[in-house]
PDB file of C-alpha atoms in Angstrom:
ATOM      1  CA  MET A   1       0.135  -0.284  -0.191  1.00  0.00           C
ATOM      2  CA  ASP A   2       1.398   3.467  -1.064  1.00  0.00           C
ATOM      3  CA  GLU A   3       1.219   5.242   1.934  1.00  0.00           C
ATOM      4  CA  SER A   4       2.162   8.623   0.276  1.00  0.00           C
ATOM      5  CA  CYS A   5      -2.364   8.591  -0.950  1.00  0.00           C
ATOM      6  CA  LEU A   6      -2.511   8.448   3.157  1.00  0.00           C
ATOM      7  CA  ASN A   7      -4.009  11.518   4.956  1.00  0.00           C
ATOM      8  CA  GLU A   8      -2.450  12.352   8.603  1.00  0.00           C
ATOM      9  CA  GLU A   9      -5.600  11.059   9.873  1.00  0.00           C
ATOM     10  CA  ASP A  10      -6.292   7.809   7.670  1.00  0.00           C
ATOM     11  CA  LYS A  11      -2.513   7.012   8.766  1.00  0.00           C
ATOM     12  CA  LYS A  12      -3.702   7.933  12.538  1.00  0.00           C
ATOM     13  CA  TYR A  13      -7.101   5.632  12.274  1.00  0.00           C
ATOM     14  CA  ILE A  14      -4.124   2.953  11.268  1.00  0.00           C
ATOM     15  CA  ASN A  15      -1.979   2.499  13.216  1.00  0.00           C
ATOM     16  CA  THR A  16      -4.510   3.395  16.489  1.00  0.00           C
ATOM     17  CA  THR A  17      -6.993   0.214  14.680  1.00  0.00           C
ATOM     18  CA  ILE A  18      -3.792  -2.192  14.449  1.00  0.00           C
ATOM     19  CA  SER A  19      -2.477  -1.779  18.220  1.00  0.00           C
ATOM     20  CA  ASP A  20      -6.065  -2.181  19.758  1.00  0.00           C
ATOM     21  CA  TYR A  21      -6.077  -5.510  17.417  1.00  0.00           C
ATOM     22  CA  LEU A  22      -2.187  -6.972  19.073  1.00  0.00           C
ATOM     23  CA  ASP A  23      -3.552  -5.919  22.823  1.00  0.00           C
ATOM     24  CA  ASP A  24      -6.831  -8.187  22.168  1.00  0.00           C
ATOM     25  CA  PHE A  25      -3.885 -10.530  21.114  1.00  0.00           C
ATOM     26  CA  ASP A  26      -2.245  -9.954  23.771  1.00  0.00           C
ATOM     27  CA  PHE A  27      -5.585 -10.213  26.263  1.00  0.00           C
ATOM     28  CA  ALA A  28      -6.646 -12.905  24.897  1.00  0.00           C
ATOM     29  CA  THR A  29      -3.078 -14.904  25.216  1.00  0.00           C
ATOM     30  CA  LYS A  30      -3.168 -13.900  28.594  1.00  0.00           C
ATOM     31  CA  GLU A  31      -6.166 -15.566  29.312  1.00  0.00           C
ATOM     32  CA  ALA A  32      -5.578 -18.555  27.706  1.00  0.00           C
ATOM     33  CA  GLU A  33      -2.650 -18.461  29.569  1.00  0.00           C
ATOM     34  CA  GLY A  34      -3.898 -18.270  33.167  1.00  0.00           C
ATOM     35  CA  LYS A  35      -6.677 -20.571  32.800  1.00  0.00           C
ATOM     36  CA  LYS A  36      -4.149 -23.533  31.146  1.00  0.00           C
ATOM     37  CA  LYS A  37      -2.220 -22.531  34.425  1.00  0.00           C
ATOM     38  CA  GLU A  38      -5.182 -22.670  36.403  1.00  0.00           C
ATOM     39  CA  ALA A  39      -6.440 -25.934  35.782  1.00  0.00           C
ATOM     40  CA  VAL A  40      -3.013 -27.312  36.261  1.00  0.00           C
ATOM     41  CA  GLN A  41      -3.553 -25.869  39.588  1.00  0.00           C
ATOM     42  CA  ARG A  42      -6.596 -26.906  40.631  1.00  0.00           C
ATOM     43  CA  MET A  43      -6.491 -30.035  42.998  1.00  0.00           C
ATOM     44  CA  GLU A  44      -7.399 -33.321  41.440  1.00  0.00           C
ATOM     45  CA  PRO A  45      -8.611 -36.189  44.439  1.00  0.00           C
ATOM     46  CA  TYR A  46      -4.906 -38.033  44.354  1.00  0.00           C
ATOM     47  CA  ASP A  47      -3.846 -34.845  45.584  1.00  0.00           C
ATOM     48  CA  ARG A  48      -6.495 -34.510  47.983  1.00  0.00           C
ATOM     49  CA  LEU A  49      -5.305 -38.448  49.293  1.00  0.00           C
ATOM     50  CA  ARG A  50      -1.857 -37.563  49.322  1.00  0.00           C
ATOM     51  CA  TRP A  51      -2.743 -34.894  51.636  1.00  0.00           C
ATOM     52  CA  MET A  52      -4.181 -37.537  54.254  1.00  0.00           C
ATOM     53  CA  MET A  53      -1.940 -39.413  54.534  1.00  0.00           C
ATOM     54  CA  ALA A  54       0.907 -37.092  54.757  1.00  0.00           C
ATOM     55  CA  ILE A  55      -1.750 -36.510  58.408  1.00  0.00           C
ATOM     56  CA  ASP A  56      -2.567 -40.466  58.769  1.00  0.00           C
ATOM     57  CA  VAL A  57       1.428 -41.364  58.016  1.00  0.00           C
ATOM     58  CA  CYS A  58       3.678 -39.300  59.408  1.00  0.00           C
ATOM     59  CA  GLY A  59       3.166 -38.848  63.876  1.00  0.00           C
ATOM     60  CA  ASP A  60       4.445 -34.715  63.599  1.00  0.00           C
ATOM     61  CA  ILE A  61       2.163 -33.658  61.415  1.00  0.00           C
ATOM     62  CA  ARG A  62      -0.396 -35.484  62.926  1.00  0.00           C
ATOM     63  CA  GLU A  63       1.132 -34.587  66.567  1.00  0.00           C
ATOM     64  CA  ALA A  64       0.731 -30.440  64.844  1.00  0.00           C
ATOM     65  CA  TYR A  65      -2.976 -31.396  64.468  1.00  0.00           C
ATOM     66  CA  MET A  66      -3.940 -32.233  67.403  1.00  0.00           C
ATOM     67  CA  LYS A  67      -2.485 -28.859  68.638  1.00  0.00           C
ATOM     68  CA  VAL A  68      -3.982 -26.439  65.941  1.00  0.00           C
ATOM     69  CA  GLN A  69      -7.203 -25.548  68.195  1.00  0.00           C
ATOM     70  CA  ASP A  70      -4.958 -25.226  71.260  1.00  0.00           C
ATOM     71  CA  VAL A  71      -5.023 -21.233  72.935  1.00  0.00           C
ATOM     72  CA  LEU A  72      -1.746 -20.215  72.335  1.00  0.00           C
ATOM     73  CA  ASN A  73       0.546 -18.645  75.399  1.00  0.00           C
ATOM     74  CA  ARG A  74       1.309 -14.512  74.964  1.00  0.00           C
ATOM     75  CA  GLN A  75       5.261 -16.101  74.206  1.00  0.00           C
ATOM     76  CA  GLN A  76       3.903 -17.922  71.197  1.00  0.00           C
ATOM     77  CA  LEU A  77       1.898 -15.662  69.718  1.00  0.00           C
ATOM     78  CA  ASP A  78       4.734 -12.825  69.425  1.00  0.00           C
ATOM     79  CA  SER A  79       6.612 -15.414  68.075  1.00  0.00           C
ATOM     80  CA  ARG A  80       3.640 -17.181  64.977  1.00  0.00           C
ATOM     81  CA  ASN A  81       5.870 -14.197  62.346  1.00  0.00           C
ATOM     82  CA  SER A  82       9.580 -14.902  63.192  1.00  0.00           C
ATOM     83  CA  PRO A  83      12.010 -17.317  61.572  1.00  0.00           C
ATOM     84  CA  PHE A  84      12.443 -19.627  64.868  1.00  0.00           C
ATOM     85  CA  ALA A  85       8.957 -20.187  65.068  1.00  0.00           C
ATOM     86  CA  THR A  86       8.038 -23.596  65.197  1.00  0.00           C
ATOM     87  CA  PRO A  87       6.733 -24.624  62.207  1.00  0.00           C
ATOM     88  CA  ASP A  88       3.016 -25.248  62.814  1.00  0.00           C
ATOM     89  CA  PHE A  89       1.101 -27.770  60.357  1.00  0.00           C
ATOM     90  CA  HIS A  90       0.032 -26.117  58.096  1.00  0.00           C
ATOM     91  CA  ASP A  91       4.027 -25.784  57.206  1.00  0.00           C
ATOM     92  CA  LEU A  92       4.676 -29.975  57.388  1.00  0.00           C
ATOM     93  CA  ILE A  93       1.582 -30.909  55.656  1.00  0.00           C
ATOM     94  CA  VAL A  94       3.424 -28.101  53.274  1.00  0.00           C
ATOM     95  CA  GLU A  95       6.693 -29.729  52.939  1.00  0.00           C
ATOM     96  CA  LYS A  96       5.455 -33.936  53.069  1.00  0.00           C
ATOM     97  CA  PHE A  97       3.054 -32.616  50.345  1.00  0.00           C
ATOM     98  CA  ASN A  98       5.680 -31.165  47.957  1.00  0.00           C
ATOM     99  CA  ASP A  99       8.212 -33.685  48.750  1.00  0.00           C
ATOM    100  CA  GLY A 100       8.347 -35.287  45.620  1.00  0.00           C
ATOM    101  CA  ALA A 101      10.974 -38.724  46.765  1.00  0.00           C
ATOM    102  CA  TRP A 102       8.353 -39.265  48.995  1.00  0.00           C
ATOM    103  CA  ILE A 103       5.055 -41.383  47.082  1.00  0.00           C
ATOM    104  CA  PRO A 104       2.476 -42.502  50.011  1.00  0.00           C
ATOM    105  CA  GLN A 105       0.339 -45.427  49.325  1.00  0.00           C
ATOM    106  CA  THR A 106      -3.296 -46.204  50.796  1.00  0.00           C
ATOM    107  CA  THR A 107      -3.921 -49.605  53.193  1.00  0.00           C
ATOM    108  CA  ILE A 108      -6.163 -51.716  52.090  1.00  0.00           C
ATOM    109  CA  ASN A 109      -9.586 -51.741  53.823  1.00  0.00           C
ATOM    110  CA  SER A 110     -12.313 -53.115  51.608  1.00  0.00           C
ATOM    111  CA  GLU A 111     -14.534 -53.170  54.669  1.00  0.00           C
ATOM    112  CA  LEU A 112     -14.193 -48.919  54.794  1.00  0.00           C
ATOM    113  CA  HIS A 113     -15.651 -48.902  51.077  1.00  0.00           C
ATOM    114  CA  SER A 114     -15.182 -51.303  47.765  1.00  0.00           C
ATOM    115  CA  ASP A 115     -13.007 -48.101  46.061  1.00  0.00           C
ATOM    116  CA  PHE A 116     -10.327 -49.031  49.253  1.00  0.00           C
ATOM    117  CA  GLY A 117     -10.578 -52.811  48.393  1.00  0.00           C
ATOM    118  CA  GLU A 118      -6.614 -51.708  46.644  1.00  0.00           C
ATOM    119  CA  SER A 119      -3.516 -49.652  47.559  1.00  0.00           C
ATOM    120  CA  ILE A 120      -3.774 -46.437  45.725  1.00  0.00           C
ATOM    121  CA  GLU A 121      -1.051 -44.755  44.587  1.00  0.00           C
ATOM    122  CA  CYS A 122      -0.298 -40.981  45.252  1.00  0.00           C
ATOM    123  CA  PRO A 123       2.899 -39.478  44.069  1.00  0.00           C
ATOM    124  CA  LYS A 124       2.936 -36.281  43.164  1.00  0.00           C
ATOM    125  CA  ARG A 125       2.442 -34.471  40.146  1.00  0.00           C
ATOM    126  CA  GLU A 126       4.822 -32.793  39.001  1.00  0.00           C
ATOM    127  CA  PHE A 127       3.148 -29.285  38.068  1.00  0.00           C
ATOM    128  CA  TYR A 128       0.726 -28.602  41.642  1.00  0.00           C
ATOM    129  CA  THR A 129       2.213 -27.998  44.380  1.00  0.00           C
ATOM    130  CA  LEU A 130       0.592 -27.187  47.725  1.00  0.00           C
ATOM    131  CA  THR A 131       0.308 -23.952  49.950  1.00  0.00           C
ATOM    132  CA  LYS A 132      -0.102 -22.764  53.353  1.00  0.00           C
ATOM    133  CA  GLU A 133      -3.210 -20.856  51.934  1.00  0.00           C
ATOM    134  CA  LYS A 134      -4.420 -24.045  50.038  1.00  0.00           C
ATOM    135  CA  SER A 135      -3.947 -26.503  53.199  1.00  0.00           C
ATOM    136  CA  LYS A 136      -6.117 -24.085  55.014  1.00  0.00           C
ATOM    137  CA  THR A 137      -9.146 -24.520  53.015  1.00  0.00           C
ATOM    138  CA  LEU A 138      -8.403 -28.293  52.859  1.00  0.00           C
ATOM    139  CA  LEU A 139      -9.086 -28.092  56.274  1.00  0.00           C
ATOM    140  CA  LEU A 140     -11.675 -26.260  56.277  1.00  0.00           C
ATOM    141  CA  GLU A 141     -13.450 -27.988  53.858  1.00  0.00           C
ATOM    142  CA  TYR A 142     -12.611 -31.265  55.018  1.00  0.00           C
ATOM    143  CA  LYS A 143     -14.574 -29.915  58.528  1.00  0.00           C
ATOM    144  CA  HIS A 144     -17.364 -29.275  57.013  1.00  0.00           C
ATOM    145  CA  LYS A 145     -17.745 -32.696  55.092  1.00  0.00           C
ATOM    146  CA  LEU A 146     -16.958 -34.887  57.844  1.00  0.00           C
ATOM    147  CA  ASN A 147     -19.720 -32.969  59.936  1.00  0.00           C
ATOM    148  CA  GLU A 148     -22.299 -34.022  57.227  1.00  0.00           C
ATOM    149  CA  ILE A 149     -21.542 -37.574  57.253  1.00  0.00           C
ATOM    150  CA  CYS A 150     -21.887 -37.500  61.142  1.00  0.00           C
ATOM    151  CA  LYS A 151     -24.893 -35.991  61.136  1.00  0.00           C
ATOM    152  CA  ARG A 152     -25.691 -38.698  58.546  1.00  0.00           C
ATOM    153  CA  TYR A 153     -23.856 -41.709  59.695  1.00  0.00           C
ATOM    154  CA  GLU A 154     -26.407 -40.767  63.561  1.00  0.00           C
ATOM    155  CA  MET A 155     -29.454 -40.105  61.681  1.00  0.00           C
ATOM    156  CA  SER A 156     -29.269 -44.025  60.403  1.00  0.00           C
ATOM    157  CA  GLY A 157     -29.257 -45.111  63.553  1.00  0.00           C
ATOM    158  CA  ASN A 158     -25.419 -45.946  64.034  1.00  0.00           C
ATOM    159  CA  GLY A 159     -24.963 -48.000  60.994  1.00  0.00           C
ATOM    160  CA  CYS A 160     -24.365 -51.932  62.073  1.00  0.00           C
ATOM    161  CA  GLY A 161     -23.780 -50.046  65.438  1.00  0.00           C
ATOM    162  CA  GLN A 162     -21.075 -47.580  66.585  1.00  0.00           C
ATOM    163  CA  LEU A 163     -21.934 -48.364  70.352  1.00  0.00           C
ATOM    164  CA  ASP A 164     -20.148 -51.265  71.950  1.00  0.00           C
ATOM    165  CA  ASP A 165     -22.681 -52.734  74.272  1.00  0.00           C
ATOM    166  CA  ASP A 166     -19.800 -55.435  75.534  1.00  0.00           C
ATOM    167  CA  GLU A 167     -18.515 -53.411  78.524  1.00  0.00           C
ATOM    168  CA  ASN A 168     -16.146 -56.237  78.952  1.00  0.00           C
ATOM    169  CA  GLU A 169     -14.232 -54.889  76.156  1.00  0.00           C
ATOM    170  CA  ILE A 170     -13.765 -51.781  77.067  1.00  0.00           C
ATOM    171  CA  ASP A 171     -10.999 -49.788  79.387  1.00  0.00           C
ATOM    172  CA  ASP A 172     -11.641 -46.772  79.867  1.00  0.00           C
ATOM    173  CA  GLY A 173     -15.455 -46.488  80.671  1.00  0.00           C
ATOM    174  CA  GLN A 174     -16.061 -45.363  78.206  1.00  0.00           C
ATOM    175  CA  GLN A 175     -18.499 -46.478  75.544  1.00  0.00           C
ATOM    176  CA  PHE A 176     -19.321 -43.989  72.576  1.00  0.00           C
ATOM    177  CA  GLY A 177     -16.988 -43.914  69.968  1.00  0.00           C
ATOM    178  CA  ARG A 178     -16.647 -47.191  69.538  1.00  0.00           C
ATOM    179  CA  VAL A 179     -16.640 -49.856  66.449  1.00  0.00           C
ATOM    180  CA  ASN A 180     -17.318 -53.383  67.304  1.00  0.00           C
ATOM    181  CA  ILE A 181     -16.193 -54.374  63.417  1.00  0.00           C
ATOM    182  CA  GLU A 182     -17.120 -58.072  64.987  1.00  0.00           C
ATOM    183  CA  LEU A 183     -20.895 -56.942  65.389  1.00  0.00           C
ATOM    184  CA  CYS A 184     -20.532 -55.576  62.318  1.00  0.00           C
ATOM    185  CA  ARG A 185     -19.606 -57.648  60.102  1.00  0.00           C
ATOM    186  CA  MET A 186     -22.540 -60.671  61.994  1.00  0.00           C
ATOM    187  CA  LYS A 187     -24.498 -57.942  60.659  1.00  0.00           C
ATOM    188  CA  GLY A 188     -23.599 -58.906  57.268  1.00  0.00           C
ATOM    189  CA  GLY A 189     -21.748 -56.963  56.509  1.00  0.00           C
ATOM    190  CA  ASP A 190     -19.562 -53.104  57.753  1.00  0.00           C
ATOM    191  CA  ASP A 191     -22.115 -50.712  55.924  1.00  0.00           C
ATOM    192  CA  ARG A 192     -19.778 -47.770  57.238  1.00  0.00           C
ATOM    193  CA  HIS A 193     -19.135 -46.797  52.640  1.00  0.00           C
ATOM    194  CA  ASN A 194     -23.518 -46.189  52.806  1.00  0.00           C
ATOM    195  CA  PHE A 195     -22.663 -43.131  55.229  1.00  0.00           C
ATOM    196  CA  LEU A 196     -19.474 -41.098  52.906  1.00  0.00           C
TER     197      LEU A 196
END
């Protein structure tokens, strides 16, 4: 195209139009890259299982979890943001989860659910990294889900029976919270999976 036949107004219009198209293209490219990155960073079911396995298998993480609701004293509160602070539950689980060398496997527990009839390997995905914020969100999410499971279980009449009536089997005199697995098997199989 011969630019000599264009006046200044035409040139300005063409340059503005081209610039707008390039801006739109850059925006669309960045949006597509963001969606791709977001899809990679989405937590998959095996990632969730890996997170739960870290609590189950690692004693120090489980112990830290048990202290999550403990009241902190003044010294502990003041040292929370210090680089020398003791790692909390989320620090420990994030470190363990992101360790690529750690490949947990579930134990076979077909009495819980048929999905657990075989051992499940949970390696770390290459492009997924757990952060402390994601771990906190997961913990809150699972607390809510477990409460719902407990409510359904209690409404069901406790399935095969959570309360163990045999006082001879109880060490500390408390019956609540005990599962008599033999009693469940006698009643046609353990049906805990019906409430998950």
